[in-house]
Coordinates of C-alpha atoms and ligand atoms in Angstrom, one line a residue:
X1 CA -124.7 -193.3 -145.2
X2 CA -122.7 -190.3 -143.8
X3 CA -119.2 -190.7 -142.6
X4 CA -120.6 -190.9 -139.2
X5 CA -122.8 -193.6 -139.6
X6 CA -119.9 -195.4 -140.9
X7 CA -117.7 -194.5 -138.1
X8 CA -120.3 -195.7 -135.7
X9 CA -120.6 -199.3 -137.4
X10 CA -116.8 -199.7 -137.7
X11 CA -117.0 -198.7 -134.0
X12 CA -119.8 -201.3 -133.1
X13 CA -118.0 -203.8 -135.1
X14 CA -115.4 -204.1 -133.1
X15 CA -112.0 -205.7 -134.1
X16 CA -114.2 -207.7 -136.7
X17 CA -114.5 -204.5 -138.6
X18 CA -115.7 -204.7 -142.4
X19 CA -114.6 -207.0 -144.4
X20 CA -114.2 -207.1 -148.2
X21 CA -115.7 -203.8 -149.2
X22 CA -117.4 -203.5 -151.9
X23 CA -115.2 -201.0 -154.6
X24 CA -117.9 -198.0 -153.3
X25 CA -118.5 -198.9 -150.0
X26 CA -114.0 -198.9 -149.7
X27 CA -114.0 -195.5 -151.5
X28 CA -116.0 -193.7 -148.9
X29 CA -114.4 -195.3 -146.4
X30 CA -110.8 -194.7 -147.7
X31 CA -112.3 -190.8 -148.3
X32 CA -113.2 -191.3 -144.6
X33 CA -109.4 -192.3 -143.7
X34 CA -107.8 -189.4 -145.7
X35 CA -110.2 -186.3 -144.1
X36 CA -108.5 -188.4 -140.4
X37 CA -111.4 -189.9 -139.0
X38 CA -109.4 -192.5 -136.8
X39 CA -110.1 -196.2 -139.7
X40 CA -107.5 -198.4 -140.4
X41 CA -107.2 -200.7 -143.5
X42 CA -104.9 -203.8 -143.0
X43 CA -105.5 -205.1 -146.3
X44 CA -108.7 -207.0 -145.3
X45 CA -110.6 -205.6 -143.2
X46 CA -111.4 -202.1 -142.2
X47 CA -112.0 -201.5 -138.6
X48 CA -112.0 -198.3 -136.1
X49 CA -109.2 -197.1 -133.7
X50 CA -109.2 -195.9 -130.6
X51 CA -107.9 -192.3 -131.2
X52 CA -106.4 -192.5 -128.1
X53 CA -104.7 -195.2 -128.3
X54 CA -100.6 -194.9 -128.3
X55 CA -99.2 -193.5 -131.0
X56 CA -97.0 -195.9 -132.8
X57 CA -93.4 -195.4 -135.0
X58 CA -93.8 -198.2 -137.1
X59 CA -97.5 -197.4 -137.9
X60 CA -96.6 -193.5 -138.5
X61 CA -93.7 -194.5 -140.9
X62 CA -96.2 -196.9 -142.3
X63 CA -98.0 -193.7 -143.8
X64 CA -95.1 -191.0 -143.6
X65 CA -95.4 -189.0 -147.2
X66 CA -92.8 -186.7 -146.1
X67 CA -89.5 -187.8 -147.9
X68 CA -87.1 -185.7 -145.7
X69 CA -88.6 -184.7 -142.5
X70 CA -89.5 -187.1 -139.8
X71 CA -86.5 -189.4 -141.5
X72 CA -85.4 -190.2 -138.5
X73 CA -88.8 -190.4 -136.4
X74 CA -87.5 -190.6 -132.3
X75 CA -91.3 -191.5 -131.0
X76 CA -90.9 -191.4 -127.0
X77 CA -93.9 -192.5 -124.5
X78 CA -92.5 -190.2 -122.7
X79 CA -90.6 -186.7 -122.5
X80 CA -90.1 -183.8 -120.3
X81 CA -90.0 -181.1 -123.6
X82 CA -89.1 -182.7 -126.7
X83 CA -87.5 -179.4 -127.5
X84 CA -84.7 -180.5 -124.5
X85 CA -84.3 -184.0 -126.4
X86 CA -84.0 -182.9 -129.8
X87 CA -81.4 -180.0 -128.6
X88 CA -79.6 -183.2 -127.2
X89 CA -79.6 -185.0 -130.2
X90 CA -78.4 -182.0 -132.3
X91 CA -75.6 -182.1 -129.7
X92 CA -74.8 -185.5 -130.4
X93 CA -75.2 -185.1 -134.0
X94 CA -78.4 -185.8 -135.0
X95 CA -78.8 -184.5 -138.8
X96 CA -81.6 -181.8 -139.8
X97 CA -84.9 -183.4 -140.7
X98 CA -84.7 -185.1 -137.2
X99 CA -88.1 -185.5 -135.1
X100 CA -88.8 -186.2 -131.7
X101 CA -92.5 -186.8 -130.9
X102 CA -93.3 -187.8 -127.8
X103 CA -96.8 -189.5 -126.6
X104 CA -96.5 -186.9 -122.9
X105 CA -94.5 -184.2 -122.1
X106 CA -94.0 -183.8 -118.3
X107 CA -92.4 -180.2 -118.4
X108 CA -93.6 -179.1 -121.9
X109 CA -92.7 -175.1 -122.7
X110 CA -93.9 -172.3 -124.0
X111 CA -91.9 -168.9 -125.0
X112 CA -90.7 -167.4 -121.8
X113 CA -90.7 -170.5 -120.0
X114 CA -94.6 -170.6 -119.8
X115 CA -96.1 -173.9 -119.3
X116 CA -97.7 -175.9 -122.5
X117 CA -100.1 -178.3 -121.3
X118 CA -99.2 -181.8 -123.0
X119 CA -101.0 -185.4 -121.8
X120 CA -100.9 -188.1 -123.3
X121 CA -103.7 -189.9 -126.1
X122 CA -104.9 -186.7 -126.9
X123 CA -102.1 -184.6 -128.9
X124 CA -99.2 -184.3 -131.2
X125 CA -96.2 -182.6 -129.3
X126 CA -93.2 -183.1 -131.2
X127 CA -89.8 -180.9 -132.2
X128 CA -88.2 -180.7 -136.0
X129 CA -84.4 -180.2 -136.6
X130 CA -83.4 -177.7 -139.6
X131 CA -80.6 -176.8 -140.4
X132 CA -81.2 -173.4 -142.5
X133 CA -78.1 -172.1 -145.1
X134 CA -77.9 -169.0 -143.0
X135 CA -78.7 -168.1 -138.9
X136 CA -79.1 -164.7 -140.3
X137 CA -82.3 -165.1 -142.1
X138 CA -83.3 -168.0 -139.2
X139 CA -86.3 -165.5 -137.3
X140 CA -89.3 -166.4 -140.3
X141 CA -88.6 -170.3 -139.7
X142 CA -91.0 -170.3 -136.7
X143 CA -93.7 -168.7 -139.4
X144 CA -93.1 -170.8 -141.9
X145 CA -93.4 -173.8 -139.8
X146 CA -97.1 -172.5 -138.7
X147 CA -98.1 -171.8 -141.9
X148 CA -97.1 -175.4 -143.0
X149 CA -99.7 -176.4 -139.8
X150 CA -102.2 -174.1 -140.6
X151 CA -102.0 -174.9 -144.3
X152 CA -102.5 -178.7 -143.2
X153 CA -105.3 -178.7 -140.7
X154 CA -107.3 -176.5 -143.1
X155 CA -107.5 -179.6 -145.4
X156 CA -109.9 -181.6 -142.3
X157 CA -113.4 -180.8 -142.9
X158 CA -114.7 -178.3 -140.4
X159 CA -111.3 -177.0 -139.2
X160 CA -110.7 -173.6 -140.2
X161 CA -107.9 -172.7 -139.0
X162 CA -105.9 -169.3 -139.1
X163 CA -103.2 -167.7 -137.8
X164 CA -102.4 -165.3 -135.2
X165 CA -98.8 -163.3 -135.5
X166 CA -96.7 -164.3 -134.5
X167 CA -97.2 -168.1 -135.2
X168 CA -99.8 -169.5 -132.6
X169 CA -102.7 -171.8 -134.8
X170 CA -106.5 -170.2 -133.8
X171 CA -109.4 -172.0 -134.5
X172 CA -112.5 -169.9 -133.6
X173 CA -110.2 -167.6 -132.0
X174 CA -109.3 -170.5 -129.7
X175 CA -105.5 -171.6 -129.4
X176 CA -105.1 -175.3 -131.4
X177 CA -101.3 -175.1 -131.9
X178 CA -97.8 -173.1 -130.9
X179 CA -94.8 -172.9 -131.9
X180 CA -91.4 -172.6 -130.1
X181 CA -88.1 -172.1 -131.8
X182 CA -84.9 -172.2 -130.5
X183 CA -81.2 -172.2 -131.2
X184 CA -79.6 -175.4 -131.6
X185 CA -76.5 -175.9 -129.4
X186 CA -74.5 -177.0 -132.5
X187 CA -74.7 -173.2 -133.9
X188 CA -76.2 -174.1 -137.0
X189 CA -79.2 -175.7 -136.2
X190 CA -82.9 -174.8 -135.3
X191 CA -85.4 -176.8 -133.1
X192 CA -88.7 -175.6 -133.5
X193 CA -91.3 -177.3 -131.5
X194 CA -94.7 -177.8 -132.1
X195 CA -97.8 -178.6 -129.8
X196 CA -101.2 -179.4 -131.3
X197 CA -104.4 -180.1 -129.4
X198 CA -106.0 -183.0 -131.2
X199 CA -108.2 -185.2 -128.9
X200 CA -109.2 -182.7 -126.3
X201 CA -112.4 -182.4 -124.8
X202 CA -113.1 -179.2 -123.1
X203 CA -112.9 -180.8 -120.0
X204 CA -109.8 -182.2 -120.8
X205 CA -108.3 -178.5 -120.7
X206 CA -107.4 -177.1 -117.7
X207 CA -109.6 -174.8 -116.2
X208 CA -107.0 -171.9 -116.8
X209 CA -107.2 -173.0 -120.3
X210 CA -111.2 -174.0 -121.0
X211 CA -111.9 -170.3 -122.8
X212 CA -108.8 -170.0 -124.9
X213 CA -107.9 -173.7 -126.0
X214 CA -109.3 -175.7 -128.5
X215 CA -108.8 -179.2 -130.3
X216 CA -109.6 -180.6 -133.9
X217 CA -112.0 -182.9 -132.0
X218 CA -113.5 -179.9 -130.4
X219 CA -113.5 -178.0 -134.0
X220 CA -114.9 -180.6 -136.2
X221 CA -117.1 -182.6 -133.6
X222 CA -115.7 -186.0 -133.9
X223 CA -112.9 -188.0 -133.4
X224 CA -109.6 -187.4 -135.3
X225 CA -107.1 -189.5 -136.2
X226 CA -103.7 -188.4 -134.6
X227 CA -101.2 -190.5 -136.5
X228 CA -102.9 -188.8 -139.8
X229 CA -102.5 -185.3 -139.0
X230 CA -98.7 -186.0 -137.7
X231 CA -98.7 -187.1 -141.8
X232 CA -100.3 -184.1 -143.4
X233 CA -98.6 -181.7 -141.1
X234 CA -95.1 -183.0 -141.6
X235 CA -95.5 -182.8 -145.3
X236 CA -97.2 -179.2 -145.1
X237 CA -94.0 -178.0 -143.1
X238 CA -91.5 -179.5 -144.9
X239 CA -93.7 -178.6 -148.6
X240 CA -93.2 -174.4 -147.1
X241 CA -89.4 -175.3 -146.0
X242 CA -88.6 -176.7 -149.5
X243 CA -90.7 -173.6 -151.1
X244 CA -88.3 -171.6 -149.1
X245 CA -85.1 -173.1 -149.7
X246 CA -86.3 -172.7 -153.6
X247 CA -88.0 -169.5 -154.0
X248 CA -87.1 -167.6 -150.9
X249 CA -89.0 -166.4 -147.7
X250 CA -91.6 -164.3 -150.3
X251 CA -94.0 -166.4 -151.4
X252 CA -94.0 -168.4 -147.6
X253 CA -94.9 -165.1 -146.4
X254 CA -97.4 -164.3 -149.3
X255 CA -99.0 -167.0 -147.9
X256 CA -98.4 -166.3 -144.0
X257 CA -100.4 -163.0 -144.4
X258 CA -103.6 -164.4 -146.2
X259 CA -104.0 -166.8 -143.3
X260 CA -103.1 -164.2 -140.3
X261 CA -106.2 -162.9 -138.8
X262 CA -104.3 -160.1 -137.3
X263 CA -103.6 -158.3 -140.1
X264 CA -106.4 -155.7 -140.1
X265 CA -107.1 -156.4 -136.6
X266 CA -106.8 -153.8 -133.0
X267 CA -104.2 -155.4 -131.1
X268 CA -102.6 -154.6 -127.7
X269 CA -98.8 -155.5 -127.6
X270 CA -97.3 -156.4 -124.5
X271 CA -93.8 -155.2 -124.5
X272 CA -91.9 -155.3 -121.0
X273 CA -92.8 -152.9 -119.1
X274 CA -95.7 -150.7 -121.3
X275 CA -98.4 -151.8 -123.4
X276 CA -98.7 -150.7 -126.7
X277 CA -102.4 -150.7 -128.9
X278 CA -102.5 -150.4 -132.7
X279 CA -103.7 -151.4 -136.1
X280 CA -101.9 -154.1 -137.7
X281 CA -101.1 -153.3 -140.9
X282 CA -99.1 -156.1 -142.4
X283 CA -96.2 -158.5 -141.7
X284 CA -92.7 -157.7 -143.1
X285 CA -91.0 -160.9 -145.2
X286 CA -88.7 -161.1 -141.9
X287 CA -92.0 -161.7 -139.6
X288 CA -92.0 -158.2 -138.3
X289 CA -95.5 -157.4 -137.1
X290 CA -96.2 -153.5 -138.5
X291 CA -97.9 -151.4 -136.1
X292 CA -100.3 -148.3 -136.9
X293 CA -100.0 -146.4 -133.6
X294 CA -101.3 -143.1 -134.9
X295 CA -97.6 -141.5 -135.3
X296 CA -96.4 -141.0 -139.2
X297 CA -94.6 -144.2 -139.8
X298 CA -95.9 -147.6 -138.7
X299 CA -93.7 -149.6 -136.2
X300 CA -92.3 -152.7 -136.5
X301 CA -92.8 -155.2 -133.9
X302 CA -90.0 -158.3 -133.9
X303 CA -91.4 -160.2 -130.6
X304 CA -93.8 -159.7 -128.2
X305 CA -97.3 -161.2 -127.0
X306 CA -100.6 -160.0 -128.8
X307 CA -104.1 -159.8 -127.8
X308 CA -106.6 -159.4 -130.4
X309 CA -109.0 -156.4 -129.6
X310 CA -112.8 -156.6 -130.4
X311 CA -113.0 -153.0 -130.4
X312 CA -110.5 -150.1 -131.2
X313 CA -108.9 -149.2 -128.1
X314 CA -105.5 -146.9 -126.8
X315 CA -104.4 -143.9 -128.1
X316 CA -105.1 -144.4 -131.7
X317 CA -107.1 -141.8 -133.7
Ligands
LIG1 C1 -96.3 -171.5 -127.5 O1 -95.9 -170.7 -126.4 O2 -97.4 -171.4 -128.0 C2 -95.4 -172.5 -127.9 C3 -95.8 -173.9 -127.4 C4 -94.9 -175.0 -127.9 C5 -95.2 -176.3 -127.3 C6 -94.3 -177.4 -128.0 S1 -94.9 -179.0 -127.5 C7 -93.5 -179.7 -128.2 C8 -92.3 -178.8 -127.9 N1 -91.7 -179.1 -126.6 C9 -91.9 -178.1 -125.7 O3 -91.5 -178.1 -124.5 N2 -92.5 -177.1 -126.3 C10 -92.8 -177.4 -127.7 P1 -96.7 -169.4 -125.9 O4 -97.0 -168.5 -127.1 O5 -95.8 -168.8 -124.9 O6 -98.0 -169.9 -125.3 C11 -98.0 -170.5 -124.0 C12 -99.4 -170.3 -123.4 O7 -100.4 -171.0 -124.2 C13 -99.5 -170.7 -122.0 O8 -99.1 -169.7 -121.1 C14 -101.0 -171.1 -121.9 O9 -101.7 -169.9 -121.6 C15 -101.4 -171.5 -123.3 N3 -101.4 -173.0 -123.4 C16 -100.7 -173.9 -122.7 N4 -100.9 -175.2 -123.1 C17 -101.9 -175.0 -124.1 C18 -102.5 -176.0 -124.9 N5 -102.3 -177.3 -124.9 N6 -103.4 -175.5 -125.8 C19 -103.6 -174.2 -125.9 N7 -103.0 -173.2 -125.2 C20 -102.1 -173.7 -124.2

């Protein structure tokens, strides 16, 4: 039977489930668990979840392979931006490693104060404390942290995820994930908050956001197990922060640029007040976006918002 098929008879099964397994028959179902189809084990019976359903501490640090992030897990029902709570906690001395998830966020933020839209049962919006050795070389954390996301959604069947500079998760060339980061009030610290579409239908979008936004449900066409991609993603950011803290920013970036689908691509650049359209070239090891705008020497772009071009476009060549 396919994965489905199995899905669909845990389903049907209700809280009965399937009992004693046979070794096979627990296998595929145990393969099932690990690619996040939303199965439980509870060391007799397995049974499907609701992928809705709340998310849980206990249950996530039931499964938490991280060893440094996530320890301590804060899970709120509710938040107005965990970004605003974890600040809070740095402030009253939370250590790094320090997560906030929360199941809604009622005021959830993008860069520039734009709006992030964040219900509840149907994604993971949640904020990591680090605490890098220098501020100085602080701007590539935001990166890193999407390449840790991108590197771990990758793993679900049918998600193929890549990035867009400077660290928003496309799949399809649909938004699935962003990434804020922010000073922490102590002066040492950095928050950087992450939302990540999971259970949506498109309906479940916004209007404004039907064409651009995009789940893993939506990706791989069936439900997904939220508490299980909180798990892989953790341990994929803290895997690129520790490859950091060992090796440097080089070989996080190494990695950053064969996922970024904007290398190579036409872009426009919206800087205040002008526009500016180009070839991206590459992406400096301090996240700088390089710019071919037809002059001699390509520029380098720090922040700013992109759009992907399907055509060359603007004054180039
Ligand atoms: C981002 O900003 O992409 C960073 C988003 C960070 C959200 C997390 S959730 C946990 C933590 N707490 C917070 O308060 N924030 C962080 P930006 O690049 O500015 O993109 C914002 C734009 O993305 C919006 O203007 C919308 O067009 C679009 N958008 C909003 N909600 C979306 C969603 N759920 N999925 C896809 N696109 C969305």
């Amino acid at each position: 039977m396919e994965p489905r098929d199995w899905y669909n008879r845990l389903h049907d099964a209700g809280e009965q489930g399937i009992e004693n397994a046979d070794p096979a028959l627990d296998g595929e179902l145990r393969a099932m668990r690990d690619a996040a189809w939303p199965v439980r084990f509870d060391g007799r019976r397995w049974s499907a979840v609701d992928p809705r359903r709340r998310l849980h501490s206990q249950e996530i640090e039931n499964v938490l392979h991280s060893s440094w992030l996530g320890r301590p897990l804060l899970c709120l029902n509710e938040a107005d931006s965990t970004n605003r709570v974890a600040k809070e906690k740095v402030r009253d001395g939370c250590g790094p490693g320090t997560v906030v998830l929360a199941e809604v966020q009622t005021a959830g933020r993008g860069r520039l104060e734009r709006q992030w839209d964040s219900p509840a049962g149907v994604g993971l919006w949640f904020s990591a404390v680090f605490r890098p050795p220098s501020l100085q070389g602080a701007p590539p954390y935001a990166l890193l942290v999407s390449v840790g996301i991108c590197s771990a959604i990758r793993k679900v069947p049918g998600v193929s995820a890549v990035l867009k500079w400077p660290n928003d998760v496309l799949i399809d060339g649909r938004k699935a994930c962003g990434v804020l980061l922010e000073a922490a009030p102590d002066g040492r610290s950095l928050v950087a908050g992450v939302g990540l579409n999971v259970g949506q239908r498109k309906e479940d979008f916004p209007e404004a956001l039907r064409s651009t936004a995009i789940s893993l449900q939506m990706a791989c066409g069936r439900p997904v197990d939220r508490t299980a991609v909180f798990d892989a993603v953790l341990s994929g950011i803290e895997d690129q922060v520790d490859r950091a803290m060992r090796e440097g920013f080089g070989p996080v970036m190494d990695e950053y640029r064969t996922l970024c689908s904007t290398i190579g691509a036409w872009v426009k650049v919206e800087m205040t007040g002008r526009d500016v359209y180009g070839r991206a070239a590459g992406v400096m090891d301090n996240g700088a976006l390089l710019l071919e705008t037809g002059g001699n020497e390509p520029q380098a772009i720090v922040a700013g918002d992109i759009t992907h071009l399907r055509h060359q476009k603007g004054p180039v060549g």
